[in-house]
């Protein structure tokens, strides 16, 4: 019996409004129009970004610019690097019997990513509307609070590589 990785959370199927309303504060035209999207099958998604240590253990290299702590997210990877990581991880975990043969690690679709990030809310951010960004530093690293570097995962938010049953 395959075991679910402990760093994954299950995202159940459901329907949500993808994109942001035209009247939202700082709304970008590329974020609309809002569209009803149904995620018909649940999926597992990493609780955090893939760390440099996890990437190194699977791929044998660490391409990151911000090194020094392997608990930081891996960065400076291309789409090809990310999909290759998922494929290599799938092969390794299947061979070890840790995932079912019909499961695969892959990047989420844009809709799956937004659905998971919205966390069953319809507000601007998963924690509320926050029009003045007064609470953002409690939930995210960004230019003004990061010291222009990455930080260890798990201090603020979530990860893009998920486990999916095929």
PDB file of C-alpha atoms in Angstrom:
ATOM      1  CA  UNK A   1       0.000   0.000   0.000  1.00  0.00           C
ATOM      2  CA  UNK A   2       1.441   3.355  -1.040  1.00  0.00           C
ATOM      3  CA  UNK A   3       1.845   5.943   1.692  1.00  0.00           C
ATOM      4  CA  UNK A   4       0.841   9.592   1.267  1.00  0.00           C
ATOM      5  CA  UNK A   5       3.834  11.898   1.788  1.00  0.00           C
ATOM      6  CA  UNK A   6       3.552  13.833   5.048  1.00  0.00           C
ATOM      7  CA  UNK A   7       4.369  17.160   3.378  1.00  0.00           C
ATOM      8  CA  UNK A   8       1.276  16.951   1.174  1.00  0.00           C
ATOM      9  CA  UNK A   9      -2.283  18.133   1.756  1.00  0.00           C
ATOM     10  CA  UNK A  10      -5.380  16.879  -0.029  1.00  0.00           C
ATOM     11  CA  UNK A  11      -7.249  19.441  -2.107  1.00  0.00           C
ATOM     12  CA  UNK A  12     -10.814  18.145  -2.588  1.00  0.00           C
ATOM     13  CA  UNK A  13     -12.785  18.675  -5.809  1.00  0.00           C
ATOM     14  CA  UNK A  14     -14.983  21.750  -6.063  1.00  0.00           C
ATOM     15  CA  UNK A  15     -16.011  24.853  -8.004  1.00  0.00           C
ATOM     16  CA  UNK A  16     -14.584  28.353  -7.611  1.00  0.00           C
ATOM     17  CA  UNK A  17     -14.382  31.694  -9.400  1.00  0.00           C
ATOM     18  CA  UNK A  18     -10.981  31.958 -11.058  1.00  0.00           C
ATOM     19  CA  UNK A  19      -9.545  35.420 -11.572  1.00  0.00           C
ATOM     20  CA  UNK A  20     -10.405  38.643  -9.811  1.00  0.00           C
ATOM     21  CA  UNK A  21     -13.352  41.017 -10.162  1.00  0.00           C
ATOM     22  CA  UNK A  22     -12.792  44.123 -12.281  1.00  0.00           C
ATOM     23  CA  UNK A  23     -13.413  46.403  -9.263  1.00  0.00           C
ATOM     24  CA  UNK A  24     -10.831  44.759  -6.971  1.00  0.00           C
ATOM     25  CA  UNK A  25      -8.097  47.018  -5.531  1.00  0.00           C
ATOM     26  CA  UNK A  26      -4.981  46.877  -7.769  1.00  0.00           C
ATOM     27  CA  UNK A  27      -6.693  44.430 -10.145  1.00  0.00           C
ATOM     28  CA  UNK A  28      -4.625  43.758 -13.261  1.00  0.00           C
ATOM     29  CA  UNK A  29      -6.483  43.341 -16.569  1.00  0.00           C
ATOM     30  CA  UNK A  30      -4.781  39.947 -17.032  1.00  0.00           C
ATOM     31  CA  UNK A  31      -6.562  38.652 -13.904  1.00  0.00           C
ATOM     32  CA  UNK A  32     -10.001  38.767 -15.492  1.00  0.00           C
ATOM     33  CA  UNK A  33     -12.627  38.168 -16.482  1.00  0.00           C
ATOM     34  CA  UNK A  34     -13.709  35.954 -13.604  1.00  0.00           C
ATOM     35  CA  UNK A  35     -14.640  32.470 -14.738  1.00  0.00           C
ATOM     36  CA  UNK A  36     -16.401  29.633 -12.910  1.00  0.00           C
ATOM     37  CA  UNK A  37     -14.054  26.627 -12.846  1.00  0.00           C
ATOM     38  CA  UNK A  38     -14.772  23.134 -11.553  1.00  0.00           C
ATOM     39  CA  UNK A  39     -11.951  20.947 -10.284  1.00  0.00           C
ATOM     40  CA  UNK A  40     -13.557  17.547 -10.838  1.00  0.00           C
ATOM     41  CA  UNK A  41     -10.928  15.381  -9.128  1.00  0.00           C
ATOM     42  CA  UNK A  42      -9.200  16.012  -5.834  1.00  0.00           C
ATOM     43  CA  UNK A  43      -5.413  16.023  -5.727  1.00  0.00           C
ATOM     44  CA  UNK A  44      -2.503  16.125  -3.303  1.00  0.00           C
ATOM     45  CA  UNK A  45      -0.346  19.238  -3.252  1.00  0.00           C
ATOM     46  CA  UNK A  46       2.842  20.075  -1.403  1.00  0.00           C
ATOM     47  CA  UNK A  47       2.254  22.066   1.760  1.00  0.00           C
ATOM     48  CA  UNK A  48       5.377  24.161   1.002  1.00  0.00           C
ATOM     49  CA  UNK A  49       7.627  25.040  -1.893  1.00  0.00           C
ATOM     50  CA  UNK A  50      10.157  22.392  -2.917  1.00  0.00           C
ATOM     51  CA  UNK A  51      13.271  23.065  -0.838  1.00  0.00           C
ATOM     52  CA  UNK A  52      16.830  23.216  -2.096  1.00  0.00           C
ATOM     53  CA  UNK A  53      17.527  20.103  -0.009  1.00  0.00           C
ATOM     54  CA  UNK A  54      14.665  18.162  -1.588  1.00  0.00           C
ATOM     55  CA  UNK A  55      15.730  19.224  -5.079  1.00  0.00           C
ATOM     56  CA  UNK A  56      19.364  18.311  -4.356  1.00  0.00           C
ATOM     57  CA  UNK A  57      18.373  14.872  -3.026  1.00  0.00           C
ATOM     58  CA  UNK A  58      16.413  14.066  -6.209  1.00  0.00           C
ATOM     59  CA  UNK A  59      18.415  15.840  -8.916  1.00  0.00           C
ATOM     60  CA  UNK A  60      21.939  15.846  -7.437  1.00  0.00           C
ATOM     61  CA  UNK A  61      22.397  19.600  -7.898  1.00  0.00           C
ATOM     62  CA  UNK A  62      21.217  22.875  -6.427  1.00  0.00           C
ATOM     63  CA  UNK A  63      20.771  25.627  -9.043  1.00  0.00           C
ATOM     64  CA  UNK A  64      19.637  28.233  -6.495  1.00  0.00           C
ATOM     65  CA  UNK A  65      21.181  31.684  -6.220  1.00  0.00           C
ATOM     66  CA  UNK A  66      20.213  32.139  -2.547  1.00  0.00           C
ATOM     67  CA  UNK A  67      22.119  29.254  -0.947  1.00  0.00           C
ATOM     68  CA  UNK A  68      23.324  28.699   2.615  1.00  0.00           C
ATOM     69  CA  UNK A  69      20.190  27.038   4.011  1.00  0.00           C
ATOM     70  CA  UNK A  70      18.787  24.006   2.195  1.00  0.00           C
ATOM     71  CA  UNK A  71      15.377  24.650   3.806  1.00  0.00           C
ATOM     72  CA  UNK A  72      14.962  27.638   1.497  1.00  0.00           C
ATOM     73  CA  UNK A  73      12.868  27.071  -1.649  1.00  0.00           C
ATOM     74  CA  UNK A  74      14.748  26.021  -4.740  1.00  0.00           C
ATOM     75  CA  UNK A  75      14.770  28.875  -7.259  1.00  0.00           C
ATOM     76  CA  UNK A  76      16.235  29.762 -10.656  1.00  0.00           C
ATOM     77  CA  UNK A  77      14.720  26.581 -12.104  1.00  0.00           C
ATOM     78  CA  UNK A  78      13.062  26.586 -15.504  1.00  0.00           C
ATOM     79  CA  UNK A  79       9.754  24.926 -16.354  1.00  0.00           C
ATOM     80  CA  UNK A  80      11.815  22.091 -17.870  1.00  0.00           C
ATOM     81  CA  UNK A  81      13.815  21.738 -14.620  1.00  0.00           C
ATOM     82  CA  UNK A  82      10.593  21.650 -12.573  1.00  0.00           C
ATOM     83  CA  UNK A  83       8.884  19.041 -14.762  1.00  0.00           C
ATOM     84  CA  UNK A  84      12.071  16.960 -14.865  1.00  0.00           C
ATOM     85  CA  UNK A  85      12.204  17.087 -11.056  1.00  0.00           C
ATOM     86  CA  UNK A  86       8.604  15.852 -10.863  1.00  0.00           C
ATOM     87  CA  UNK A  87       9.289  13.010 -13.331  1.00  0.00           C
ATOM     88  CA  UNK A  88      12.470  11.924 -11.526  1.00  0.00           C
ATOM     89  CA  UNK A  89      10.707  12.080  -8.142  1.00  0.00           C
ATOM     90  CA  UNK A  90       7.836   9.985  -9.539  1.00  0.00           C
ATOM     91  CA  UNK A  91      10.241   7.278 -10.758  1.00  0.00           C
ATOM     92  CA  UNK A  92      12.118   7.230  -7.426  1.00  0.00           C
ATOM     93  CA  UNK A  93       8.975   7.084  -5.265  1.00  0.00           C
ATOM     94  CA  UNK A  94       7.330   4.384  -7.418  1.00  0.00           C
ATOM     95  CA  UNK A  95      10.482   2.257  -7.312  1.00  0.00           C
ATOM     96  CA  UNK A  96      10.549   2.566  -3.505  1.00  0.00           C
ATOM     97  CA  UNK A  97       6.842   1.671  -3.270  1.00  0.00           C
ATOM     98  CA  UNK A  98       5.975   4.959  -1.598  1.00  0.00           C
ATOM     99  CA  UNK A  99       3.429   5.974  -4.239  1.00  0.00           C
ATOM    100  CA  UNK A 100       1.022   3.897  -6.300  1.00  0.00           C
ATOM    101  CA  UNK A 101       1.979   2.995  -9.852  1.00  0.00           C
ATOM    102  CA  UNK A 102      -0.947   5.086 -11.144  1.00  0.00           C
ATOM    103  CA  UNK A 103       0.231   8.212  -9.273  1.00  0.00           C
ATOM    104  CA  UNK A 104       2.507  10.879 -10.662  1.00  0.00           C
ATOM    105  CA  UNK A 105       4.118  14.055  -9.397  1.00  0.00           C
ATOM    106  CA  UNK A 106       3.470  16.968 -11.744  1.00  0.00           C
ATOM    107  CA  UNK A 107       3.041  20.712 -11.688  1.00  0.00           C
ATOM    108  CA  UNK A 108      -0.518  21.849 -11.012  1.00  0.00           C
ATOM    109  CA  UNK A 109      -2.510  23.534 -13.740  1.00  0.00           C
ATOM    110  CA  UNK A 110      -3.111  27.263 -13.369  1.00  0.00           C
ATOM    111  CA  UNK A 111      -6.671  26.523 -12.210  1.00  0.00           C
ATOM    112  CA  UNK A 112      -5.530  23.925  -9.645  1.00  0.00           C
ATOM    113  CA  UNK A 113      -2.902  26.323  -8.282  1.00  0.00           C
ATOM    114  CA  UNK A 114      -5.362  29.201  -7.875  1.00  0.00           C
ATOM    115  CA  UNK A 115      -8.022  26.904  -6.392  1.00  0.00           C
ATOM    116  CA  UNK A 116      -5.599  25.671  -3.733  1.00  0.00           C
ATOM    117  CA  UNK A 117      -4.235  29.159  -3.007  1.00  0.00           C
ATOM    118  CA  UNK A 118      -7.694  30.645  -2.586  1.00  0.00           C
ATOM    119  CA  UNK A 119      -8.318  28.147   0.229  1.00  0.00           C
ATOM    120  CA  UNK A 120     -12.114  28.142  -0.286  1.00  0.00           C
ATOM    121  CA  UNK A 121     -12.386  31.910   0.027  1.00  0.00           C
ATOM    122  CA  UNK A 122     -13.669  34.541  -2.389  1.00  0.00           C
ATOM    123  CA  UNK A 123     -11.678  37.433  -0.924  1.00  0.00           C
ATOM    124  CA  UNK A 124      -8.698  39.162  -2.515  1.00  0.00           C
ATOM    125  CA  UNK A 125      -6.280  37.067  -0.457  1.00  0.00           C
ATOM    126  CA  UNK A 126      -6.935  33.764   1.295  1.00  0.00           C
ATOM    127  CA  UNK A 127      -6.837  35.646   4.628  1.00  0.00           C
ATOM    128  CA  UNK A 128      -9.167  38.513   3.580  1.00  0.00           C
ATOM    129  CA  UNK A 129      -9.356  41.541   1.285  1.00  0.00           C
ATOM    130  CA  UNK A 130      -6.582  43.612   2.974  1.00  0.00           C
ATOM    131  CA  UNK A 131      -6.889  46.647   0.650  1.00  0.00           C
ATOM    132  CA  UNK A 132      -3.934  48.452   2.275  1.00  0.00           C
ATOM    133  CA  UNK A 133      -1.702  45.362   2.455  1.00  0.00           C
ATOM    134  CA  UNK A 134      -1.513  45.864   6.256  1.00  0.00           C
ATOM    135  CA  UNK A 135      -1.517  42.112   7.035  1.00  0.00           C
ATOM    136  CA  UNK A 136       0.398  40.809   4.011  1.00  0.00           C
ATOM    137  CA  UNK A 137       3.707  40.439   5.878  1.00  0.00           C
ATOM    138  CA  UNK A 138       2.046  37.886   8.181  1.00  0.00           C
ATOM    139  CA  UNK A 139       1.305  35.679   5.161  1.00  0.00           C
ATOM    140  CA  UNK A 140       3.970  36.280   2.512  1.00  0.00           C
ATOM    141  CA  UNK A 141       7.553  37.223   1.806  1.00  0.00           C
ATOM    142  CA  UNK A 142       7.809  40.042  -0.725  1.00  0.00           C
ATOM    143  CA  UNK A 143      10.148  42.873  -1.702  1.00  0.00           C
ATOM    144  CA  UNK A 144       9.485  45.069   1.348  1.00  0.00           C
ATOM    145  CA  UNK A 145       9.878  42.419   4.073  1.00  0.00           C
ATOM    146  CA  UNK A 146      12.263  39.814   2.640  1.00  0.00           C
ATOM    147  CA  UNK A 147      15.605  41.604   2.729  1.00  0.00           C
ATOM    148  CA  UNK A 148      15.828  40.757  -0.992  1.00  0.00           C
ATOM    149  CA  UNK A 149      16.475  37.089  -0.287  1.00  0.00           C
ATOM    150  CA  UNK A 150      14.545  33.838   0.067  1.00  0.00           C
ATOM    151  CA  UNK A 151      13.614  32.382   3.460  1.00  0.00           C
ATOM    152  CA  UNK A 152      13.120  28.837   4.787  1.00  0.00           C
ATOM    153  CA  UNK A 153       9.798  27.319   3.718  1.00  0.00           C
ATOM    154  CA  UNK A 154       6.907  26.956   6.146  1.00  0.00           C
ATOM    155  CA  UNK A 155       7.201  30.406   7.677  1.00  0.00           C
ATOM    156  CA  UNK A 156       4.461  31.911   5.506  1.00  0.00           C
ATOM    157  CA  UNK A 157       2.830  30.006   2.534  1.00  0.00           C
ATOM    158  CA  UNK A 158       2.612  26.894   0.071  1.00  0.00           C
ATOM    159  CA  UNK A 159       4.256  24.779  -2.832  1.00  0.00           C
ATOM    160  CA  UNK A 160       3.652  24.089  -6.572  1.00  0.00           C
ATOM    161  CA  UNK A 161       4.507  20.409  -7.053  1.00  0.00           C
ATOM    162  CA  UNK A 162       1.715  17.964  -6.338  1.00  0.00           C
ATOM    163  CA  UNK A 163       0.985  14.227  -6.371  1.00  0.00           C
ATOM    164  CA  UNK A 164      -1.894  13.222  -8.661  1.00  0.00           C
ATOM    165  CA  UNK A 165      -3.681   9.938  -9.291  1.00  0.00           C
ATOM    166  CA  UNK A 166      -3.892   9.294 -13.019  1.00  0.00           C
TER     167      UNK A 166
END
